[in-house]
PDB file of C-alpha atoms in Angstrom:
ATOM      1  CA  PHE F   4     -18.614  13.883  72.916  1.00  0.00           C
ATOM      2  CA  LEU F   5     -16.666  10.725  72.056  1.00  0.00           C
ATOM      3  CA  LEU F   6     -18.986   9.893  69.166  1.00  0.00           C
ATOM      4  CA  ASN F   7     -18.617  13.402  67.704  1.00  0.00           C
ATOM      5  CA  ARG F   8     -14.995  14.183  68.409  1.00  0.00           C
ATOM      6  CA  ASN F   9     -14.382  15.329  64.790  1.00  0.00           C
ATOM      7  CA  ALA F  10     -17.436  17.593  64.746  1.00  0.00           C
ATOM      8  CA  ASP F  11     -17.100  21.358  64.408  1.00  0.00           C
ATOM      9  CA  VAL F  12     -16.774  23.267  67.625  1.00  0.00           C
ATOM     10  CA  ARG F  13     -19.986  25.027  68.529  1.00  0.00           C
ATOM     11  CA  ILE F  14     -20.170  28.009  70.773  1.00  0.00           C
ATOM     12  CA  GLN F  15     -22.659  27.755  73.578  1.00  0.00           C
ATOM     13  CA  GLU F  16     -22.635  31.485  74.145  1.00  0.00           C
ATOM     14  CA  LEU F  17     -20.772  34.127  72.166  1.00  0.00           C
ATOM     15  CA  PRO F  18     -18.793  36.716  74.091  1.00  0.00           C
ATOM     16  CA  GLN F  19     -20.993  39.824  73.946  1.00  0.00           C
ATOM     17  CA  GLU F  20     -17.923  42.052  73.502  1.00  0.00           C
ATOM     18  CA  ALA F  21     -16.972  40.195  70.304  1.00  0.00           C
ATOM     19  CA  VAL F  22     -20.501  40.497  68.929  1.00  0.00           C
ATOM     20  CA  SER F  23     -20.495  44.213  69.752  1.00  0.00           C
ATOM     21  CA  VAL F  24     -17.171  44.757  67.977  1.00  0.00           C
ATOM     22  CA  SER F  25     -18.337  42.944  64.839  1.00  0.00           C
ATOM     23  CA  GLU F  26     -21.577  44.949  64.776  1.00  0.00           C
ATOM     24  CA  ALA F  27     -19.796  48.255  65.425  1.00  0.00           C
ATOM     25  CA  PHE F  28     -17.262  47.436  62.699  1.00  0.00           C
ATOM     26  CA  SER F  29     -20.077  46.714  60.233  1.00  0.00           C
ATOM     27  CA  GLN F  30     -21.923  49.896  61.205  1.00  0.00           C
ATOM     28  CA  ALA F  31     -18.780  51.987  60.766  1.00  0.00           C
ATOM     29  CA  LEU F  32     -18.263  50.569  57.283  1.00  0.00           C
ATOM     30  CA  ASN F  33     -21.946  51.000  56.398  1.00  0.00           C
ATOM     31  CA  GLY F  34     -21.655  54.642  57.430  1.00  0.00           C
ATOM     32  CA  GLY F  35     -18.518  55.161  55.349  1.00  0.00           C
ATOM     33  CA  ASP F  36     -16.439  55.819  58.474  1.00  0.00           C
ATOM     34  CA  LEU F  37     -13.299  53.931  57.519  1.00  0.00           C
ATOM     35  CA  GLU F  38     -11.267  55.668  60.230  1.00  0.00           C
ATOM     36  CA  ALA F  39     -13.560  54.287  62.937  1.00  0.00           C
ATOM     37  CA  ALA F  40     -13.368  50.835  61.331  1.00  0.00           C
ATOM     38  CA  ALA F  41      -9.556  51.031  61.303  1.00  0.00           C
ATOM     39  CA  GLN F  42      -9.580  51.831  65.034  1.00  0.00           C
ATOM     40  CA  MET F  43     -11.298  48.484  65.658  1.00  0.00           C
ATOM     41  CA  MET F  44      -8.588  46.559  63.818  1.00  0.00           C
ATOM     42  CA  TYR F  45      -5.827  44.861  65.717  1.00  0.00           C
ATOM     43  CA  GLY F  46      -2.809  47.145  65.770  1.00  0.00           C
ATOM     44  CA  GLN F  47      -5.020  50.021  64.610  1.00  0.00           C
ATOM     45  CA  PRO F  48      -3.218  50.259  61.271  1.00  0.00           C
ATOM     46  CA  ASP F  49      -2.836  53.599  59.546  1.00  0.00           C
ATOM     47  CA  LEU F  50      -4.468  52.824  56.238  1.00  0.00           C
ATOM     48  CA  GLY F  51      -3.831  56.283  54.819  1.00  0.00           C
ATOM     49  CA  ILE F  52      -7.581  56.739  54.537  1.00  0.00           C
ATOM     50  CA  SER F  53      -7.559  59.971  56.501  1.00  0.00           C
ATOM     51  CA  ASP F  54      -5.349  61.598  53.880  1.00  0.00           C
ATOM     52  CA  THR F  55      -7.219  63.999  51.626  1.00  0.00           C
ATOM     53  CA  PRO F  56      -6.987  62.903  47.992  1.00  0.00           C
ATOM     54  CA  GLU F  57      -5.371  65.404  45.666  1.00  0.00           C
ATOM     55  CA  GLY F  58      -7.751  67.072  43.280  1.00  0.00           C
ATOM     56  CA  LYS F  59     -11.468  67.588  43.251  1.00  0.00           C
ATOM     57  CA  GLU F  60     -12.137  64.542  41.076  1.00  0.00           C
ATOM     58  CA  SER F  61     -10.064  62.179  43.240  1.00  0.00           C
ATOM     59  CA  ALA F  62     -11.848  63.419  46.344  1.00  0.00           C
ATOM     60  CA  ALA F  63     -15.250  62.904  44.673  1.00  0.00           C
ATOM     61  CA  LEU F  64     -14.335  59.351  43.611  1.00  0.00           C
ATOM     62  CA  TRP F  65     -13.034  58.483  47.089  1.00  0.00           C
ATOM     63  CA  GLU F  66     -16.181  59.898  48.707  1.00  0.00           C
ATOM     64  CA  ALA F  67     -18.406  57.922  46.316  1.00  0.00           C
ATOM     65  CA  PHE F  68     -16.450  54.756  47.143  1.00  0.00           C
ATOM     66  CA  ARG F  69     -16.667  55.295  50.918  1.00  0.00           C
ATOM     67  CA  GLU F  70     -20.394  55.968  50.748  1.00  0.00           C
ATOM     68  CA  SER F  71     -20.968  52.878  48.603  1.00  0.00           C
ATOM     69  CA  ILE F  72     -19.680  50.355  51.153  1.00  0.00           C
ATOM     70  CA  THR F  73     -22.309  48.163  52.752  1.00  0.00           C
ATOM     71  CA  VAL F  74     -21.662  45.180  54.968  1.00  0.00           C
ATOM     72  CA  GLU F  75     -24.064  42.355  55.684  1.00  0.00           C
ATOM     73  CA  LEU F  76     -23.293  39.786  58.355  1.00  0.00           C
ATOM     74  CA  THR F  77     -24.171  36.630  56.435  1.00  0.00           C
ATOM     75  CA  GLY F  78     -22.430  33.676  57.996  1.00  0.00           C
ATOM     76  CA  GLU F  79     -22.679  31.968  61.331  1.00  0.00           C
ATOM     77  CA  TRP F  80     -19.967  32.293  63.935  1.00  0.00           C
ATOM     78  CA  THR F  81     -17.320  29.584  63.980  1.00  0.00           C
ATOM     79  CA  VAL F  82     -14.430  29.069  66.334  1.00  0.00           C
ATOM     80  CA  GLU F  83     -10.722  28.641  65.692  1.00  0.00           C
ATOM     81  CA  PRO F  84      -8.292  27.968  68.515  1.00  0.00           C
ATOM     82  CA  SER F  85      -7.753  31.652  69.260  1.00  0.00           C
ATOM     83  CA  ALA F  86     -10.358  33.495  67.183  1.00  0.00           C
ATOM     84  CA  LEU F  87     -14.002  33.888  66.273  1.00  0.00           C
ATOM     85  CA  ILE F  88     -14.796  33.811  62.558  1.00  0.00           C
ATOM     86  CA  ARG F  89     -17.803  35.093  60.649  1.00  0.00           C
ATOM     87  CA  THR F  90     -18.420  35.539  56.950  1.00  0.00           C
ATOM     88  CA  VAL F  91     -19.669  38.933  55.820  1.00  0.00           C
ATOM     89  CA  THR F  92     -20.688  40.208  52.396  1.00  0.00           C
ATOM     90  CA  VAL F  93     -19.201  43.555  51.428  1.00  0.00           C
ATOM     91  CA  THR F  94     -20.832  45.450  48.565  1.00  0.00           C
ATOM     92  CA  ARG F  95     -19.085  48.488  47.115  1.00  0.00           C
ATOM     93  CA  LEU F  96     -18.507  50.597  44.056  1.00  0.00           C
ATOM     94  CA  ASP F  97     -16.190  48.972  41.503  1.00  0.00           C
ATOM     95  CA  VAL F  98     -13.575  51.728  41.300  1.00  0.00           C
ATOM     96  CA  SER F  99     -11.581  50.011  38.550  1.00  0.00           C
ATOM     97  CA  THR F 100     -14.612  50.003  36.236  1.00  0.00           C
ATOM     98  CA  VAL F 101     -15.237  53.690  36.882  1.00  0.00           C
ATOM     99  CA  LEU F 102     -11.584  54.508  36.189  1.00  0.00           C
ATOM    100  CA  GLY F 103     -11.615  52.324  33.071  1.00  0.00           C
ATOM    101  CA  LYS F 104     -14.557  54.273  31.612  1.00  0.00           C
ATOM    102  CA  LEU F 105     -13.016  57.711  32.217  1.00  0.00           C
ATOM    103  CA  PRO F 106     -10.675  57.926  29.181  1.00  0.00           C
ATOM    104  CA  GLU F 107     -13.501  57.117  26.765  1.00  0.00           C
ATOM    105  CA  LEU F 108     -15.887  59.569  28.451  1.00  0.00           C
ATOM    106  CA  VAL F 109     -13.241  62.314  28.535  1.00  0.00           C
ATOM    107  CA  GLN F 110     -12.518  61.831  24.834  1.00  0.00           C
ATOM    108  CA  THR F 111     -16.223  61.921  23.942  1.00  0.00           C
ATOM    109  CA  LEU F 112     -16.849  65.050  26.001  1.00  0.00           C
ATOM    110  CA  MET F 113     -13.748  66.769  24.618  1.00  0.00           C
ATOM    111  CA  ASP F 114     -14.847  65.994  21.043  1.00  0.00           C
ATOM    112  CA  GLN F 115     -18.259  67.458  21.812  1.00  0.00           C
ATOM    113  CA  LYS F 116     -16.735  70.634  23.273  1.00  0.00           C
ATOM    114  CA  ILE F 117     -14.452  71.089  20.284  1.00  0.00           C
ATOM    115  CA  ALA F 118     -17.279  70.483  17.806  1.00  0.00           C
ATOM    116  CA  GLY F 119     -19.549  72.939  19.633  1.00  0.00           C
ATOM    117  CA  ALA F 120     -16.969  75.685  20.097  1.00  0.00           C
ATOM    118  CA  GLU F 121     -17.598  78.899  18.168  1.00  0.00           C
ATOM    119  CA  ASP F 122     -14.047  80.078  18.735  1.00  0.00           C
ATOM    120  CA  LEU F 123     -10.910  77.960  19.282  1.00  0.00           C
ATOM    121  CA  ALA F 124      -9.950  80.375  22.069  1.00  0.00           C
ATOM    122  CA  GLU F 125     -12.666  78.640  24.102  1.00  0.00           C
ATOM    123  CA  ILE F 126     -10.651  75.420  23.803  1.00  0.00           C
ATOM    124  CA  TYR F 127      -6.974  76.414  23.594  1.00  0.00           C
ATOM    125  CA  ASP F 128      -4.860  78.870  25.584  1.00  0.00           C
ATOM    126  CA  GLU F 129      -1.999  81.070  24.334  1.00  0.00           C
ATOM    127  CA  GLN F 130       0.408  78.080  24.259  1.00  0.00           C
ATOM    128  CA  ASN F 131      -2.022  76.098  22.066  1.00  0.00           C
ATOM    129  CA  GLU F 132      -2.798  73.697  24.900  1.00  0.00           C
ATOM    130  CA  PHE F 133      -6.219  72.834  26.223  1.00  0.00           C
ATOM    131  CA  ARG F 134      -7.475  75.413  28.718  1.00  0.00           C
ATOM    132  CA  GLN F 135      -7.044  74.089  32.226  1.00  0.00           C
ATOM    133  CA  GLU F 136     -10.550  75.135  33.268  1.00  0.00           C
ATOM    134  CA  LEU F 137     -11.947  73.205  30.276  1.00  0.00           C
ATOM    135  CA  VAL F 138      -9.948  70.099  31.210  1.00  0.00           C
ATOM    136  CA  ASP F 139     -11.130  70.356  34.823  1.00  0.00           C
ATOM    137  CA  GLU F 140     -14.746  70.787  33.715  1.00  0.00           C
ATOM    138  CA  ILE F 141     -14.567  67.786  31.389  1.00  0.00           C
ATOM    139  CA  LEU F 142     -12.895  65.575  34.013  1.00  0.00           C
ATOM    140  CA  GLU F 143     -15.556  66.473  36.562  1.00  0.00           C
ATOM    141  CA  GLU F 144     -18.384  65.829  34.097  1.00  0.00           C
ATOM    142  CA  ALA F 145     -16.853  62.526  32.937  1.00  0.00           C
ATOM    143  CA  LEU F 146     -16.478  61.345  36.518  1.00  0.00           C
ATOM    144  CA  GLN F 147     -20.071  62.259  37.339  1.00  0.00           C
ATOM    145  CA  GLN F 148     -21.253  60.330  34.280  1.00  0.00           C
ATOM    146  CA  ALA F 149     -19.099  57.326  35.175  1.00  0.00           C
ATOM    147  CA  LEU F 150     -20.439  57.329  38.726  1.00  0.00           C
ATOM    148  CA  SER F 151     -24.072  57.747  37.765  1.00  0.00           C
ATOM    149  CA  GLN F 152     -24.446  55.846  34.485  1.00  0.00           C
ATOM    150  CA  ASP F 153     -21.688  53.287  34.306  1.00  0.00           C
ATOM    151  CA  ALA F 154     -21.103  52.510  37.960  1.00  0.00           C
ATOM    152  CA  GLN F 155     -20.977  48.836  38.783  1.00  0.00           C
ATOM    153  CA  TRP F 156     -21.126  47.201  42.173  1.00  0.00           C
ATOM    154  CA  VAL F 157     -18.985  44.372  43.475  1.00  0.00           C
ATOM    155  CA  ASP F 158     -19.950  41.849  46.146  1.00  0.00           C
ATOM    156  CA  SER F 159     -17.244  40.030  48.034  1.00  0.00           C
ATOM    157  CA  GLU F 160     -17.493  37.482  50.774  1.00  0.00           C
ATOM    158  CA  VAL F 161     -14.943  38.317  53.423  1.00  0.00           C
ATOM    159  CA  THR F 162     -13.932  36.426  56.514  1.00  0.00           C
ATOM    160  CA  LEU F 163     -14.253  38.653  59.542  1.00  0.00           C
ATOM    161  CA  LYS F 164     -11.833  37.288  62.107  1.00  0.00           C
ATOM    162  CA  LEU F 165     -11.916  38.544  65.690  1.00  0.00           C
ATOM    163  CA  VAL F 166      -9.205  37.917  68.250  1.00  0.00           C
ATOM    164  CA  ASN F 167      -9.024  38.748  71.932  1.00  0.00           C
ATOM    165  CA  ARG F 168      -5.801  40.529  72.821  1.00  0.00           C
ATOM    166  CA  GLU F 169      -5.112  42.123  76.164  1.00  0.00           C
ATOM    167  CA  GLY F 170      -8.754  41.739  77.194  1.00  0.00           C
ATOM    168  CA  ARG F 171     -10.186  43.460  74.128  1.00  0.00           C
ATOM    169  CA  TRP F 172     -11.719  42.050  70.942  1.00  0.00           C
ATOM    170  CA  TRP F 173     -10.189  43.191  67.644  1.00  0.00           C
ATOM    171  CA  VAL F 174     -10.871  42.664  63.937  1.00  0.00           C
ATOM    172  CA  VAL F 175      -7.836  41.099  62.244  1.00  0.00           C
ATOM    173  CA  PRO F 176      -6.775  43.301  59.287  1.00  0.00           C
ATOM    174  CA  HIS F 177      -6.022  40.567  56.751  1.00  0.00           C
ATOM    175  CA  GLN F 178      -4.939  41.363  53.183  1.00  0.00           C
ATOM    176  CA  ASN F 179      -8.318  40.760  51.507  1.00  0.00           C
ATOM    177  CA  LEU F 180     -10.125  43.082  53.917  1.00  0.00           C
ATOM    178  CA  LEU F 181      -7.490  45.801  53.550  1.00  0.00           C
ATOM    179  CA  GLN F 182      -7.675  45.648  49.760  1.00  0.00           C
ATOM    180  CA  ILE F 183     -11.441  46.042  49.856  1.00  0.00           C
ATOM    181  CA  LEU F 184     -11.252  49.028  52.209  1.00  0.00           C
ATOM    182  CA  SER F 185      -8.667  50.718  50.004  1.00  0.00           C
ATOM    183  CA  GLY F 186     -10.740  50.221  46.844  1.00  0.00           C
ATOM    184  CA  LEU F 187      -8.135  47.952  45.254  1.00  0.00           C
ATOM    185  CA  ALA F 188     -10.126  44.720  45.305  1.00  0.00           C
TER     186      ALA F 188
END
């Protein structure tokens, strides 16, 4: 001990409850169950993930994002004074890339619809605006194309920090983790 006093702390035996929480948290994320994952976070934060997105396209994008999340426990456990730490790799759909492709896809699809229309009444309504059903159809088709053809995946290494509070192990909801779960990172 005296010769290695600056060495990293090594755990002789991990608390089984902490291991179970980290595995359950990973399984919840792998299954797209962000609500269950949030319930394992300290303070059980309301992430707004149970709210239904407005619009069919927003709901489809959110569902695709949730289903895309995979978590792999990659690092070894380390110890801090009051926490257990493990590195995980989170892979998910890059929502910003999908959203960035939408304007171009919408424009291309709209140009195709206009060029293929036999009558302008198929495109415009009585107020000379695009028909709402046409706009909805094009948005849905553009989103499906963006999700199937242009979708990119992002890998992030995230520190999974577990703390024991009031006799229970919790995942600490740090900013990086919250951004990933919200699709912002």
